[in-house]
PDB file of C-alpha atoms and ligand atoms in Angstrom:
ATOM      1  CA  MET A   1      97.351  59.140 -18.356  1.00  0.00           C
ATOM      2  CA  SER A   2      97.459  58.955 -14.786  1.00  0.00           C
ATOM      3  CA  PHE A   3      94.650  60.522 -12.829  1.00  0.00           C
ATOM      4  CA  SER A   4      96.989  62.604 -10.363  1.00  0.00           C
ATOM      5  CA  PRO A   5      98.409  65.677 -11.955  1.00  0.00           C
ATOM      6  CA  VAL A   6     101.918  65.691 -12.069  1.00  0.00           C
ATOM      7  CA  ILE A   7     102.416  69.788 -12.242  1.00  0.00           C
ATOM      8  CA  SER A   8      99.494  71.996 -10.933  1.00  0.00           C
ATOM      9  CA  PHE A   9      99.216  76.061 -11.362  1.00  0.00           C
ATOM     10  CA  ASP A  10      97.298  77.539  -8.693  1.00  0.00           C
ATOM     11  CA  GLU A  11      96.075  80.898  -8.881  1.00  0.00           C
ATOM     12  CA  ILE A  12      99.657  82.285 -10.238  1.00  0.00           C
ATOM     13  CA  THR A  13      99.937  85.587 -10.810  1.00  0.00           C
ATOM     14  CA  LYS A  14     103.068  87.500 -12.636  1.00  0.00           C
ATOM     15  CA  LYS A  15     103.902  90.924 -12.941  1.00  0.00           C
ATOM     16  CA  PHE A  16     107.044  92.911 -14.561  1.00  0.00           C
ATOM     17  CA  PRO A  17     107.973  96.418 -13.612  1.00  0.00           C
ATOM     18  CA  ILE A  18     108.549  99.226 -16.433  1.00  0.00           C
ATOM     19  CA  ARG A  19     110.220 102.344 -15.061  1.00  0.00           C
ATOM     20  CA  LYS A  20     109.429 105.598 -16.933  1.00  0.00           C
ATOM     21  CA  GLY A  21     111.422 108.246 -15.588  1.00  0.00           C
ATOM     22  CA  PHE A  22     110.495 107.840 -11.684  1.00  0.00           C
ATOM     23  CA  LYS A  23     107.606 106.109 -12.184  1.00  0.00           C
ATOM     24  CA  VAL A  24     107.110 102.455 -11.665  1.00  0.00           C
ATOM     25  CA  GLN A  25     104.131 100.779 -13.598  1.00  0.00           C
ATOM     26  CA  TYR A  26     103.545  96.729 -13.828  1.00  0.00           C
ATOM     27  CA  VAL A  27     102.622  94.756 -17.263  1.00  0.00           C
ATOM     28  CA  HIS A  28     100.050  92.257 -15.673  1.00  0.00           C
ATOM     29  CA  ALA A  29     101.553  89.202 -17.810  1.00  0.00           C
ATOM     30  CA  VAL A  30      99.917  86.133 -16.055  1.00  0.00           C
ATOM     31  CA  ARG A  31      96.907  85.945 -13.775  1.00  0.00           C
ATOM     32  CA  ASN A  32      95.187  83.979 -11.649  1.00  0.00           C
ATOM     33  CA  VAL A  33      96.215  80.881 -13.904  1.00  0.00           C
ATOM     34  CA  SER A  34      95.463  77.567 -12.436  1.00  0.00           C
ATOM     35  CA  LEU A  35      95.589  74.495 -14.274  1.00  0.00           C
ATOM     36  CA  ASP A  36      96.066  70.534 -13.602  1.00  0.00           C
ATOM     37  CA  ILE A  37      98.381  68.744 -15.918  1.00  0.00           C
ATOM     38  CA  TYR A  38      98.614  64.797 -16.130  1.00  0.00           C
ATOM     39  CA  GLN A  39     101.282  62.474 -16.654  1.00  0.00           C
ATOM     40  CA  GLY A  40     101.357  61.572 -20.350  1.00  0.00           C
ATOM     41  CA  GLU A  41      99.373  64.609 -21.408  1.00  0.00           C
ATOM     42  CA  ILE A  42     100.171  67.016 -23.941  1.00  0.00           C
ATOM     43  CA  ILE A  43      98.436  70.407 -23.243  1.00  0.00           C
ATOM     44  CA  SER A  44      99.002  72.994 -25.446  1.00  0.00           C
ATOM     45  CA  ILE A  45      98.463  76.765 -24.182  1.00  0.00           C
ATOM     46  CA  VAL A  46      97.311  78.765 -27.125  1.00  0.00           C
ATOM     47  CA  GLY A  47      96.754  82.478 -27.740  1.00  0.00           C
ATOM     48  CA  GLU A  48      98.453  85.849 -29.405  1.00  0.00           C
ATOM     49  CA  SER A  49     101.320  87.025 -28.932  1.00  0.00           C
ATOM     50  CA  GLY A  50     101.935  88.912 -25.740  1.00  0.00           C
ATOM     51  CA  CYS A  51      99.049  86.809 -23.541  1.00  0.00           C
ATOM     52  CA  GLY A  52     101.202  85.523 -21.345  1.00  0.00           C
ATOM     53  CA  LYS A  53     101.510  82.115 -22.570  1.00  0.00           C
ATOM     54  CA  THR A  54     105.542  82.139 -22.731  1.00  0.00           C
ATOM     55  CA  THR A  55     105.593  83.308 -19.293  1.00  0.00           C
ATOM     56  CA  LEU A  56     103.838  80.918 -17.849  1.00  0.00           C
ATOM     57  CA  LEU A  57     106.006  78.306 -19.277  1.00  0.00           C
ATOM     58  CA  ARG A  58     109.196  80.324 -18.008  1.00  0.00           C
ATOM     59  CA  LEU A  59     107.483  80.453 -14.271  1.00  0.00           C
ATOM     60  CA  LEU A  60     107.449  76.299 -14.553  1.00  0.00           C
ATOM     61  CA  ALA A  61     111.050  76.237 -15.875  1.00  0.00           C
ATOM     62  CA  ARG A  62     111.858  78.949 -12.679  1.00  0.00           C
ATOM     63  CA  ILE A  63     113.640  81.520 -15.189  1.00  0.00           C
ATOM     64  CA  TYR A  64     111.096  83.594 -13.537  1.00  0.00           C
ATOM     65  CA  LEU A  65     109.441  83.346 -10.197  1.00  0.00           C
ATOM     66  CA  GLU A  66     105.537  84.183  -9.731  1.00  0.00           C
ATOM     67  CA  ASP A  67     104.598  86.763  -7.390  1.00  0.00           C
ATOM     68  CA  ASN A  68     101.458  84.598  -6.136  1.00  0.00           C
ATOM     69  CA  GLY A  69     100.264  81.384  -6.153  1.00  0.00           C
ATOM     70  CA  GLU A  70     102.197  78.394  -6.053  1.00  0.00           C
ATOM     71  CA  ILE A  71     103.252  75.354  -8.662  1.00  0.00           C
ATOM     72  CA  VAL A  72     103.264  72.029  -7.779  1.00  0.00           C
ATOM     73  CA  PHE A  73     105.750  69.445  -9.404  1.00  0.00           C
ATOM     74  CA  GLU A  74     105.074  65.889  -8.579  1.00  0.00           C
ATOM     75  CA  GLY A  75     103.112  66.588  -5.443  1.00  0.00           C
ATOM     76  CA  LYS A  76     105.438  69.274  -4.168  1.00  0.00           C
ATOM     77  CA  SER A  77     105.219  72.624  -3.899  1.00  0.00           C
ATOM     78  CA  ILE A  78     108.402  74.135  -6.610  1.00  0.00           C
ATOM     79  CA  PRO A  79     110.508  76.351  -4.149  1.00  0.00           C
ATOM     80  CA  LYS A  80     111.492  79.670  -5.232  1.00  0.00           C
ATOM     81  CA  ARG A  81     115.048  79.260  -4.544  1.00  0.00           C
ATOM     82  CA  PHE A  82     116.373  75.809  -5.108  1.00  0.00           C
ATOM     83  CA  SER A  83     119.415  73.699  -3.155  1.00  0.00           C
ATOM     84  CA  ARG A  84     121.705  72.576  -5.611  1.00  0.00           C
ATOM     85  CA  ARG A  85     120.781  69.014  -5.148  1.00  0.00           C
ATOM     86  CA  GLU A  86     117.103  70.270  -5.558  1.00  0.00           C
ATOM     87  CA  GLU A  87     117.829  72.009  -8.807  1.00  0.00           C
ATOM     88  CA  LEU A  88     119.745  69.326 -10.150  1.00  0.00           C
ATOM     89  CA  GLU A  89     117.058  67.104  -9.818  1.00  0.00           C
ATOM     90  CA  PHE A  90     114.535  69.797 -11.236  1.00  0.00           C
ATOM     91  CA  ARG A  91     116.497  70.088 -14.549  1.00  0.00           C
ATOM     92  CA  ARG A  92     117.095  66.165 -15.141  1.00  0.00           C
ATOM     93  CA  LYS A  93     113.259  65.836 -14.708  1.00  0.00           C
ATOM     94  CA  VAL A  94     111.895  68.626 -16.344  1.00  0.00           C
ATOM     95  CA  GLN A  95     113.662  70.038 -19.640  1.00  0.00           C
ATOM     96  CA  MET A  96     112.660  72.480 -22.225  1.00  0.00           C
ATOM     97  CA  ILE A  97     112.506  72.627 -26.216  1.00  0.00           C
ATOM     98  CA  PHE A  98     113.104  76.393 -27.699  1.00  0.00           C
ATOM     99  CA  GLN A  99     111.291  78.256 -30.105  1.00  0.00           C
ATOM    100  CA  ASP A 100     115.098  78.481 -32.068  1.00  0.00           C
ATOM    101  CA  PRO A 101     117.007  75.892 -33.445  1.00  0.00           C
ATOM    102  CA  PHE A 102     119.288  78.376 -34.561  1.00  0.00           C
ATOM    103  CA  SER A 103     120.119  80.199 -31.665  1.00  0.00           C
ATOM    104  CA  SER A 104     119.379  77.496 -28.680  1.00  0.00           C
ATOM    105  CA  LEU A 105     122.517  75.581 -30.407  1.00  0.00           C
ATOM    106  CA  ASN A 106     126.368  76.708 -29.231  1.00  0.00           C
ATOM    107  CA  PRO A 107     127.690  76.834 -32.686  1.00  0.00           C
ATOM    108  CA  VAL A 108     131.208  76.333 -31.798  1.00  0.00           C
ATOM    109  CA  LYS A 109     130.389  73.055 -30.099  1.00  0.00           C
ATOM    110  CA  LYS A 110     129.841  69.522 -32.160  1.00  0.00           C
ATOM    111  CA  ILE A 111     126.806  67.548 -31.812  1.00  0.00           C
ATOM    112  CA  TYR A 112     128.571  65.007 -29.193  1.00  0.00           C
ATOM    113  CA  GLN A 113     129.629  67.635 -27.092  1.00  0.00           C
ATOM    114  CA  ILE A 114     126.630  69.701 -26.890  1.00  0.00           C
ATOM    115  CA  LEU A 115     124.290  66.307 -25.928  1.00  0.00           C
ATOM    116  CA  LYS A 116     127.328  65.350 -23.430  1.00  0.00           C
ATOM    117  CA  ARG A 117     126.920  68.521 -21.147  1.00  0.00           C
ATOM    118  CA  PRO A 118     123.596  67.903 -19.574  1.00  0.00           C
ATOM    119  CA  LEU A 119     124.934  64.281 -19.107  1.00  0.00           C
ATOM    120  CA  GLU A 120     127.828  65.244 -17.639  1.00  0.00           C
ATOM    121  CA  LEU A 121     126.431  67.787 -14.770  1.00  0.00           C
ATOM    122  CA  GLN A 122     123.466  65.135 -13.936  1.00  0.00           C
ATOM    123  CA  LYS A 123     126.586  62.866 -13.924  1.00  0.00           C
ATOM    124  CA  PHE A 124     125.055  59.972 -16.086  1.00  0.00           C
ATOM    125  CA  ASP A 125     127.283  56.431 -16.463  1.00  0.00           C
ATOM    126  CA  ASN A 126     127.291  54.943 -19.918  1.00  0.00           C
ATOM    127  CA  VAL A 127     127.358  58.796 -21.510  1.00  0.00           C
ATOM    128  CA  GLU A 128     128.411  57.320 -24.962  1.00  0.00           C
ATOM    129  CA  LYS A 129     125.786  54.972 -25.202  1.00  0.00           C
ATOM    130  CA  ARG A 130     123.246  57.369 -23.965  1.00  0.00           C
ATOM    131  CA  ILE A 131     124.258  59.726 -26.563  1.00  0.00           C
ATOM    132  CA  TYR A 132     123.640  57.413 -29.586  1.00  0.00           C
ATOM    133  CA  GLU A 133     120.203  56.328 -27.981  1.00  0.00           C
ATOM    134  CA  ALA A 134     118.707  60.023 -28.052  1.00  0.00           C
ATOM    135  CA  LEU A 135     120.260  60.590 -31.456  1.00  0.00           C
ATOM    136  CA  GLU A 136     118.143  57.342 -32.380  1.00  0.00           C
ATOM    137  CA  GLU A 137     115.372  58.469 -30.491  1.00  0.00           C
ATOM    138  CA  VAL A 138     114.854  61.480 -32.203  1.00  0.00           C
ATOM    139  CA  GLU A 139     115.721  59.734 -35.691  1.00  0.00           C
ATOM    140  CA  LEU A 140     119.126  61.192 -36.437  1.00  0.00           C
ATOM    141  CA  THR A 141     120.004  57.924 -37.660  1.00  0.00           C
ATOM    142  CA  PRO A 142     122.879  56.694 -37.810  1.00  0.00           C
ATOM    143  CA  PRO A 143     124.144  58.631 -35.051  1.00  0.00           C
ATOM    144  CA  ASP A 144     127.849  58.281 -36.327  1.00  0.00           C
ATOM    145  CA  ASN A 145     126.754  60.588 -39.192  1.00  0.00           C
ATOM    146  CA  PHE A 146     125.809  63.409 -37.203  1.00  0.00           C
ATOM    147  CA  ILE A 147     128.128  63.574 -33.565  1.00  0.00           C
ATOM    148  CA  ASN A 148     131.136  64.987 -35.515  1.00  0.00           C
ATOM    149  CA  LYS A 149     129.202  68.188 -37.322  1.00  0.00           C
ATOM    150  CA  TYR A 150     128.219  71.601 -35.831  1.00  0.00           C
ATOM    151  CA  PRO A 151     124.669  72.705 -35.915  1.00  0.00           C
ATOM    152  CA  TYR A 152     125.718  74.845 -38.943  1.00  0.00           C
ATOM    153  CA  GLU A 153     126.123  71.766 -41.036  1.00  0.00           C
ATOM    154  CA  LEU A 154     122.474  70.475 -40.073  1.00  0.00           C
ATOM    155  CA  SER A 155     119.174  71.548 -41.714  1.00  0.00           C
ATOM    156  CA  GLY A 156     116.557  73.686 -39.544  1.00  0.00           C
ATOM    157  CA  GLY A 157     114.979  70.255 -39.048  1.00  0.00           C
ATOM    158  CA  GLN A 158     117.617  68.157 -38.170  1.00  0.00           C
ATOM    159  CA  ARG A 159     118.970  71.215 -35.557  1.00  0.00           C
ATOM    160  CA  GLN A 160     115.502  70.865 -34.048  1.00  0.00           C
ATOM    161  CA  ARG A 161     115.924  67.114 -33.104  1.00  0.00           C
ATOM    162  CA  VAL A 162     119.090  67.791 -31.737  1.00  0.00           C
ATOM    163  CA  VAL A 163     117.414  70.195 -29.642  1.00  0.00           C
ATOM    164  CA  ILE A 164     115.111  67.580 -28.695  1.00  0.00           C
ATOM    165  CA  ALA A 165     117.330  65.095 -28.346  1.00  0.00           C
ATOM    166  CA  ARG A 166     119.195  67.470 -25.787  1.00  0.00           C
ATOM    167  CA  ALA A 167     115.973  67.682 -24.128  1.00  0.00           C
ATOM    168  CA  ILE A 168     115.144  63.979 -23.565  1.00  0.00           C
ATOM    169  CA  ILE A 169     118.774  63.047 -22.950  1.00  0.00           C
ATOM    170  CA  THR A 170     118.056  63.108 -19.248  1.00  0.00           C
ATOM    171  CA  LYS A 171     114.995  61.203 -19.679  1.00  0.00           C
ATOM    172  CA  PRO A 172     113.026  63.506 -18.256  1.00  0.00           C
ATOM    173  CA  SER A 173     108.948  63.587 -17.261  1.00  0.00           C
ATOM    174  CA  VAL A 174     108.244  66.890 -18.583  1.00  0.00           C
ATOM    175  CA  ILE A 175     109.500  68.754 -21.508  1.00  0.00           C
ATOM    176  CA  LEU A 176     108.180  72.690 -21.851  1.00  0.00           C
ATOM    177  CA  ALA A 177     108.201  73.532 -25.777  1.00  0.00           C
ATOM    178  CA  ASP A 178     108.190  76.936 -26.928  1.00  0.00           C
ATOM    179  CA  GLU A 179     106.851  76.908 -30.007  1.00  0.00           C
ATOM    180  CA  PRO A 180     109.221  74.421 -30.964  1.00  0.00           C
ATOM    181  CA  THR A 181     108.073  73.941 -34.810  1.00  0.00           C
ATOM    182  CA  SER A 182     107.241  78.272 -35.668  1.00  0.00           C
ATOM    183  CA  MET A 183     110.640  78.771 -37.031  1.00  0.00           C
ATOM    184  CA  LEU A 184     110.603  75.944 -39.218  1.00  0.00           C
ATOM    185  CA  ASP A 185     109.683  75.579 -42.876  1.00  0.00           C
ATOM    186  CA  VAL A 186     106.366  74.236 -42.951  1.00  0.00           C
ATOM    187  CA  SER A 187     107.598  71.212 -44.650  1.00  0.00           C
ATOM    188  CA  ILE A 188     109.522  70.082 -41.849  1.00  0.00           C
ATOM    189  CA  ARG A 189     106.716  71.577 -38.845  1.00  0.00           C
ATOM    190  CA  ALA A 190     105.095  68.012 -39.503  1.00  0.00           C
ATOM    191  CA  GLY A 191     107.859  65.786 -38.974  1.00  0.00           C
ATOM    192  CA  ILE A 192     108.809  67.588 -35.613  1.00  0.00           C
ATOM    193  CA  MET A 193     105.096  67.319 -34.104  1.00  0.00           C
ATOM    194  CA  LYS A 194     104.872  63.676 -34.932  1.00  0.00           C
ATOM    195  CA  LEU A 195     108.477  63.417 -33.373  1.00  0.00           C
ATOM    196  CA  MET A 196     107.127  65.040 -30.675  1.00  0.00           C
ATOM    197  CA  LEU A 197     103.892  62.722 -30.160  1.00  0.00           C
ATOM    198  CA  LYS A 198     106.165  59.366 -30.462  1.00  0.00           C
ATOM    199  CA  ILE A 199     108.608  60.700 -27.741  1.00  0.00           C
ATOM    200  CA  ARG A 200     105.022  60.922 -25.263  1.00  0.00           C
ATOM    201  CA  ASP A 201     103.795  57.278 -26.758  1.00  0.00           C
ATOM    202  CA  ASP A 202     107.150  55.777 -26.081  1.00  0.00           C
ATOM    203  CA  PHE A 203     108.265  57.526 -22.656  1.00  0.00           C
ATOM    204  CA  ASN A 204     104.959  58.840 -21.226  1.00  0.00           C
ATOM    205  CA  THR A 205     106.516  62.199 -21.388  1.00  0.00           C
ATOM    206  CA  THR A 206     104.411  65.288 -20.585  1.00  0.00           C
ATOM    207  CA  TYR A 207     104.376  68.126 -22.589  1.00  0.00           C
ATOM    208  CA  LEU A 208     103.417  71.974 -21.990  1.00  0.00           C
ATOM    209  CA  HIS A 209     103.273  73.291 -24.954  1.00  0.00           C
ATOM    210  CA  VAL A 210     103.052  76.769 -26.117  1.00  0.00           C
ATOM    211  CA  THR A 211     101.758  78.015 -29.393  1.00  0.00           C
ATOM    212  CA  HIS A 212      99.767  81.127 -31.459  1.00  0.00           C
ATOM    213  CA  ASP A 213      98.755  78.399 -33.867  1.00  0.00           C
ATOM    214  CA  LEU A 214      95.200  76.322 -33.293  1.00  0.00           C
ATOM    215  CA  ALA A 215      95.036  74.457 -35.873  1.00  0.00           C
ATOM    216  CA  ALA A 216      98.681  73.044 -34.666  1.00  0.00           C
ATOM    217  CA  SER A 217      97.983  72.783 -31.465  1.00  0.00           C
ATOM    218  CA  ARG A 218      94.603  70.280 -31.962  1.00  0.00           C
ATOM    219  CA  TYR A 219      97.281  67.981 -34.170  1.00  0.00           C
ATOM    220  CA  ILE A 220      99.600  67.577 -30.982  1.00  0.00           C
ATOM    221  CA  SER A 221      97.682  68.242 -28.025  1.00  0.00           C
ATOM    222  CA  ASP A 222      95.006  66.099 -25.627  1.00  0.00           C
ATOM    223  CA  ARG A 223      93.875  69.319 -24.139  1.00  0.00           C
ATOM    224  CA  ILE A 224      93.941  72.961 -25.091  1.00  0.00           C
ATOM    225  CA  ALA A 225      93.989  76.082 -22.815  1.00  0.00           C
ATOM    226  CA  VAL A 226      93.245  79.307 -24.623  1.00  0.00           C
ATOM    227  CA  MET A 227      95.196  82.497 -23.027  1.00  0.00           C
ATOM    228  CA  TYR A 228      94.315  85.621 -23.077  1.00  0.00           C
ATOM    229  CA  ALA A 229      95.896  88.962 -21.408  1.00  0.00           C
ATOM    230  CA  GLY A 230      97.395  86.726 -18.781  1.00  0.00           C
ATOM    231  CA  MET A 231      94.379  84.470 -18.257  1.00  0.00           C
ATOM    232  CA  LEU A 232      93.158  81.216 -19.485  1.00  0.00           C
ATOM    233  CA  LEU A 233      89.577  81.844 -20.643  1.00  0.00           C
ATOM    234  CA  GLU A 234      88.600  78.258 -21.961  1.00  0.00           C
ATOM    235  CA  VAL A 235      90.524  74.940 -21.373  1.00  0.00           C
ATOM    236  CA  GLY A 236      89.005  71.358 -22.855  1.00  0.00           C
ATOM    237  CA  LEU A 237      89.896  68.582 -25.025  1.00  0.00           C
ATOM    238  CA  SER A 238      91.261  69.607 -28.364  1.00  0.00           C
ATOM    239  CA  ASP A 239      89.060  68.375 -30.432  1.00  0.00           C
ATOM    240  CA  GLU A 240      85.888  70.114 -28.666  1.00  0.00           C
ATOM    241  CA  VAL A 241      87.649  73.570 -28.249  1.00  0.00           C
ATOM    242  CA  VAL A 242      88.785  73.361 -31.941  1.00  0.00           C
ATOM    243  CA  LEU A 243      85.680  72.218 -33.444  1.00  0.00           C
ATOM    244  CA  ASN A 244      83.071  73.851 -31.418  1.00  0.00           C
ATOM    245  CA  PRO A 245      84.545  76.942 -29.617  1.00  0.00           C
ATOM    246  CA  LEU A 246      82.471  77.946 -26.794  1.00  0.00           C
ATOM    247  CA  HIS A 247      84.195  80.934 -25.475  1.00  0.00           C
ATOM    248  CA  PRO A 248      84.016  84.433 -28.127  1.00  0.00           C
ATOM    249  CA  TYR A 249      87.547  84.835 -27.471  1.00  0.00           C
ATOM    250  CA  THR A 250      88.287  81.051 -28.842  1.00  0.00           C
ATOM    251  CA  LYS A 251      85.814  81.591 -31.296  1.00  0.00           C
ATOM    252  CA  LEU A 252      87.343  84.651 -33.143  1.00  0.00           C
ATOM    253  CA  LEU A 253      90.945  82.458 -32.458  1.00  0.00           C
ATOM    254  CA  ARG A 254      89.224  79.284 -34.387  1.00  0.00           C
ATOM    255  CA  LYS A 255      87.966  81.981 -37.345  1.00  0.00           C
ATOM    256  CA  ALA A 256      91.474  83.106 -38.066  1.00  0.00           C
ATOM    257  CA  ALA A 257      92.187  79.217 -38.358  1.00  0.00           C
ATOM    258  CA  PRO A 258      89.471  77.911 -40.930  1.00  0.00           C
ATOM    259  CA  ASP A 259      90.812  74.699 -41.581  1.00  0.00           C
ATOM    260  CA  PRO A 260      91.491  72.827 -38.502  1.00  0.00           C
ATOM    261  CA  ASP A 261      93.109  69.870 -40.882  1.00  0.00           C
ATOM    262  CA  LYS A 262      95.469  72.748 -41.736  1.00  0.00           C
ATOM    263  CA  LEU A 263      98.917  72.496 -40.199  1.00  0.00           C
ATOM    264  CA  VAL A 264      99.071  76.359 -40.675  1.00  0.00           C
ATOM    265  CA  SER A 265      96.634  78.662 -39.723  1.00  0.00           C
ATOM    266  CA  GLU A 266      96.249  82.087 -41.102  1.00  0.00           C
ATOM    267  CA  LYS A 267      96.774  85.626 -38.530  1.00  0.00           C
ATOM    268  CA  LEU A 268      94.097  87.191 -36.743  1.00  0.00           C
ATOM    269  CA  GLY A 269      92.215  89.501 -39.121  1.00  0.00           C
ATOM    270  CA  ASN A 270      91.728  93.180 -38.145  1.00  0.00           C
ATOM    271  CA  THR A 271      89.268  91.881 -35.087  1.00  0.00           C
ATOM    272  CA  GLY A 272      90.429  94.578 -32.481  1.00  0.00           C
ATOM    273  CA  GLU A 273      93.000  95.442 -30.187  1.00  0.00           C
ATOM    274  CA  VAL A 274      94.765  93.457 -27.410  1.00  0.00           C
ATOM    275  CA  PRO A 275      93.870  95.184 -24.164  1.00  0.00           C
ATOM    276  CA  ASN A 276      97.108  96.958 -22.406  1.00  0.00           C
ATOM    277  CA  LEU A 277      98.236  94.812 -19.521  1.00  0.00           C
ATOM    278  CA  ILE A 278      99.421  97.695 -17.546  1.00  0.00           C
ATOM    279  CA  THR A 279      95.745  98.658 -17.107  1.00  0.00           C
ATOM    280  CA  PRO A 280      93.833  95.278 -18.122  1.00  0.00           C
ATOM    281  CA  PRO A 281      90.467  95.307 -17.950  1.00  0.00           C
ATOM    282  CA  LYS A 282      88.691  95.853 -14.645  1.00  0.00           C
ATOM    283  CA  GLY A 283      86.074  92.794 -15.635  1.00  0.00           C
ATOM    284  CA  CYS A 284      86.740  89.892 -18.443  1.00  0.00           C
ATOM    285  CA  PRO A 285      89.832  90.566 -20.325  1.00  0.00           C
ATOM    286  CA  PHE A 286      87.975  90.249 -23.832  1.00  0.00           C
ATOM    287  CA  GLU A 287      85.168  92.473 -22.615  1.00  0.00           C
ATOM    288  CA  PRO A 288      86.587  95.527 -25.104  1.00  0.00           C
ATOM    289  CA  ARG A 289      86.342  93.127 -28.114  1.00  0.00           C
ATOM    290  CA  CYS A 290      83.733  91.420 -27.072  1.00  0.00           C
ATOM    291  CA  ASN A 291      80.526  91.168 -29.409  1.00  0.00           C
ATOM    292  CA  TYR A 292      78.061  89.689 -26.510  1.00  0.00           C
ATOM    293  CA  SER A 293      79.401  92.244 -23.855  1.00  0.00           C
ATOM    294  CA  MET A 294      76.903  92.829 -20.867  1.00  0.00           C
ATOM    295  CA  GLU A 295      77.317  95.331 -17.964  1.00  0.00           C
ATOM    296  CA  LYS A 296      78.914  93.034 -15.353  1.00  0.00           C
ATOM    297  CA  CYS A 297      81.253  91.592 -17.621  1.00  0.00           C
ATOM    298  CA  LYS A 298      83.231  95.345 -17.456  1.00  0.00           C
ATOM    299  CA  ASN A 299      83.621  95.630 -14.234  1.00  0.00           C
ATOM    300  CA  THR A 300      83.611  91.679 -12.752  1.00  0.00           C
ATOM    301  CA  ILE A 301      86.238  89.049 -13.567  1.00  0.00           C
ATOM    302  CA  PRO A 302      83.978  85.847 -14.881  1.00  0.00           C
ATOM    303  CA  PRO A 303      85.159  82.627 -12.623  1.00  0.00           C
ATOM    304  CA  TYR A 304      85.220  79.529 -14.572  1.00  0.00           C
ATOM    305  CA  PHE A 305      81.658  77.771 -15.505  1.00  0.00           C
ATOM    306  CA  GLU A 306      81.945  74.171 -16.442  1.00  0.00           C
ATOM    307  CA  ILE A 307      79.959  72.493 -19.322  1.00  0.00           C
ATOM    308  CA  ASP A 308      80.697  68.785 -20.007  1.00  0.00           C
ATOM    309  CA  GLY A 309      84.197  68.802 -18.521  1.00  0.00           C
ATOM    310  CA  ARG A 310      85.113  72.091 -20.177  1.00  0.00           C
ATOM    311  CA  LYS A 311      86.246  75.247 -18.061  1.00  0.00           C
ATOM    312  CA  ILE A 312      85.365  78.444 -19.738  1.00  0.00           C
ATOM    313  CA  ARG A 313      85.603  82.129 -18.016  1.00  0.00           C
ATOM    314  CA  CYS A 314      82.680  83.449 -19.422  1.00  0.00           C
ATOM    315  CA  PHE A 315      79.207  84.836 -17.810  1.00  0.00           C
ATOM    316  CA  LEU A 316      77.224  83.601 -20.892  1.00  0.00           C
ATOM    317  CA  PHE A 317      77.646  80.496 -19.381  1.00  0.00           C
ATOM    318  CA  GLU A 318      76.638  81.336 -16.062  1.00  0.00           C
ATOM    319  CA  LYS A 319      73.544  78.954 -14.962  1.00  0.00           C
TER     320      LYS A 319
HETATM  321 FE1  SF4 B 401      81.997  88.460 -23.584  1.00  0.00          FE
HETATM  322 FE2  SF4 B 401      80.989  89.213 -21.218  1.00  0.00          FE
HETATM  323 FE3  SF4 B 401      81.592  86.600 -21.961  1.00  0.00          FE
HETATM  324 FE4  SF4 B 401      83.632  88.344 -21.459  1.00  0.00          FE
HETATM  325  S1  SF4 B 401      82.340  87.455 -19.915  1.00  0.00           S
HETATM  326  S2  SF4 B 401      83.841  86.904 -23.244  1.00  0.00           S
HETATM  327  S3  SF4 B 401      82.765  89.878 -22.091  1.00  0.00           S
HETATM  328  S4  SF4 B 401      80.056  87.796 -22.799  1.00  0.00           S
END
């Protein structure tokens, strides 16, 4: 792993307008997120649905644009508007794996055509050779058994392998993975996660992986960033965050995944409500659910406190 970040989020903020009659309100989806991600690293953003994790991933993918802050990729600020040349280069280097392997593949195209398209857009030479290589890299072998099939002729796991082949076919340095195993049968999730790890090991690929599953994120990632109500509350090495959570919210998530060696966690029980992001709490976002709340938690957003290399947004760790 290199020591200069390949991606840096610097105080990123994103809100979405909602119209109610003449009134416009805003959902504060991502708030003051800062995070460095290193080449060859797998980092999981973990949190309940609606916490802003997918929005963060989509900001990096340039599906959304941030309101404030800066996202730096390979040392350069990512522009809000790309030139054609910049966009092609960015899309070659940063690819996405979507959650749903059923809807993310064009049902009327054969696998060969699906994989050919990004190579044509990027003007690759030796298209056929690269398609065969990519199918081998995702262990769909022999490739001749797959290239002339339609997506509906494949199993869910095979389709997700095609989605991964399409993501790696342009040899990207970064893959954005949006809950890549959540729609797959439990029996094939481990195979897909092993494949993602193999690709990282073979090509030094960086992953930004988004999931609600703390146990799965421990299995796949080097570091975990726990997100809640648009903010990152705890960032640290995966084993440390899962085995010894420090932030009260991470402890709650950990409770919902009692066996860290399981690849599937249980759902959160009746542990309070996620705050309304139209009017988020003035202070700590977790304050309304926190058993350790203090007076200052109500009105002041805690900064990051650093404990043994781990970053925690909680006043309990103020020196
Ligand atoms: Fe709880 Fe206060 Fe820590 Fe927030 S800052 S998690 S309210 S103790």
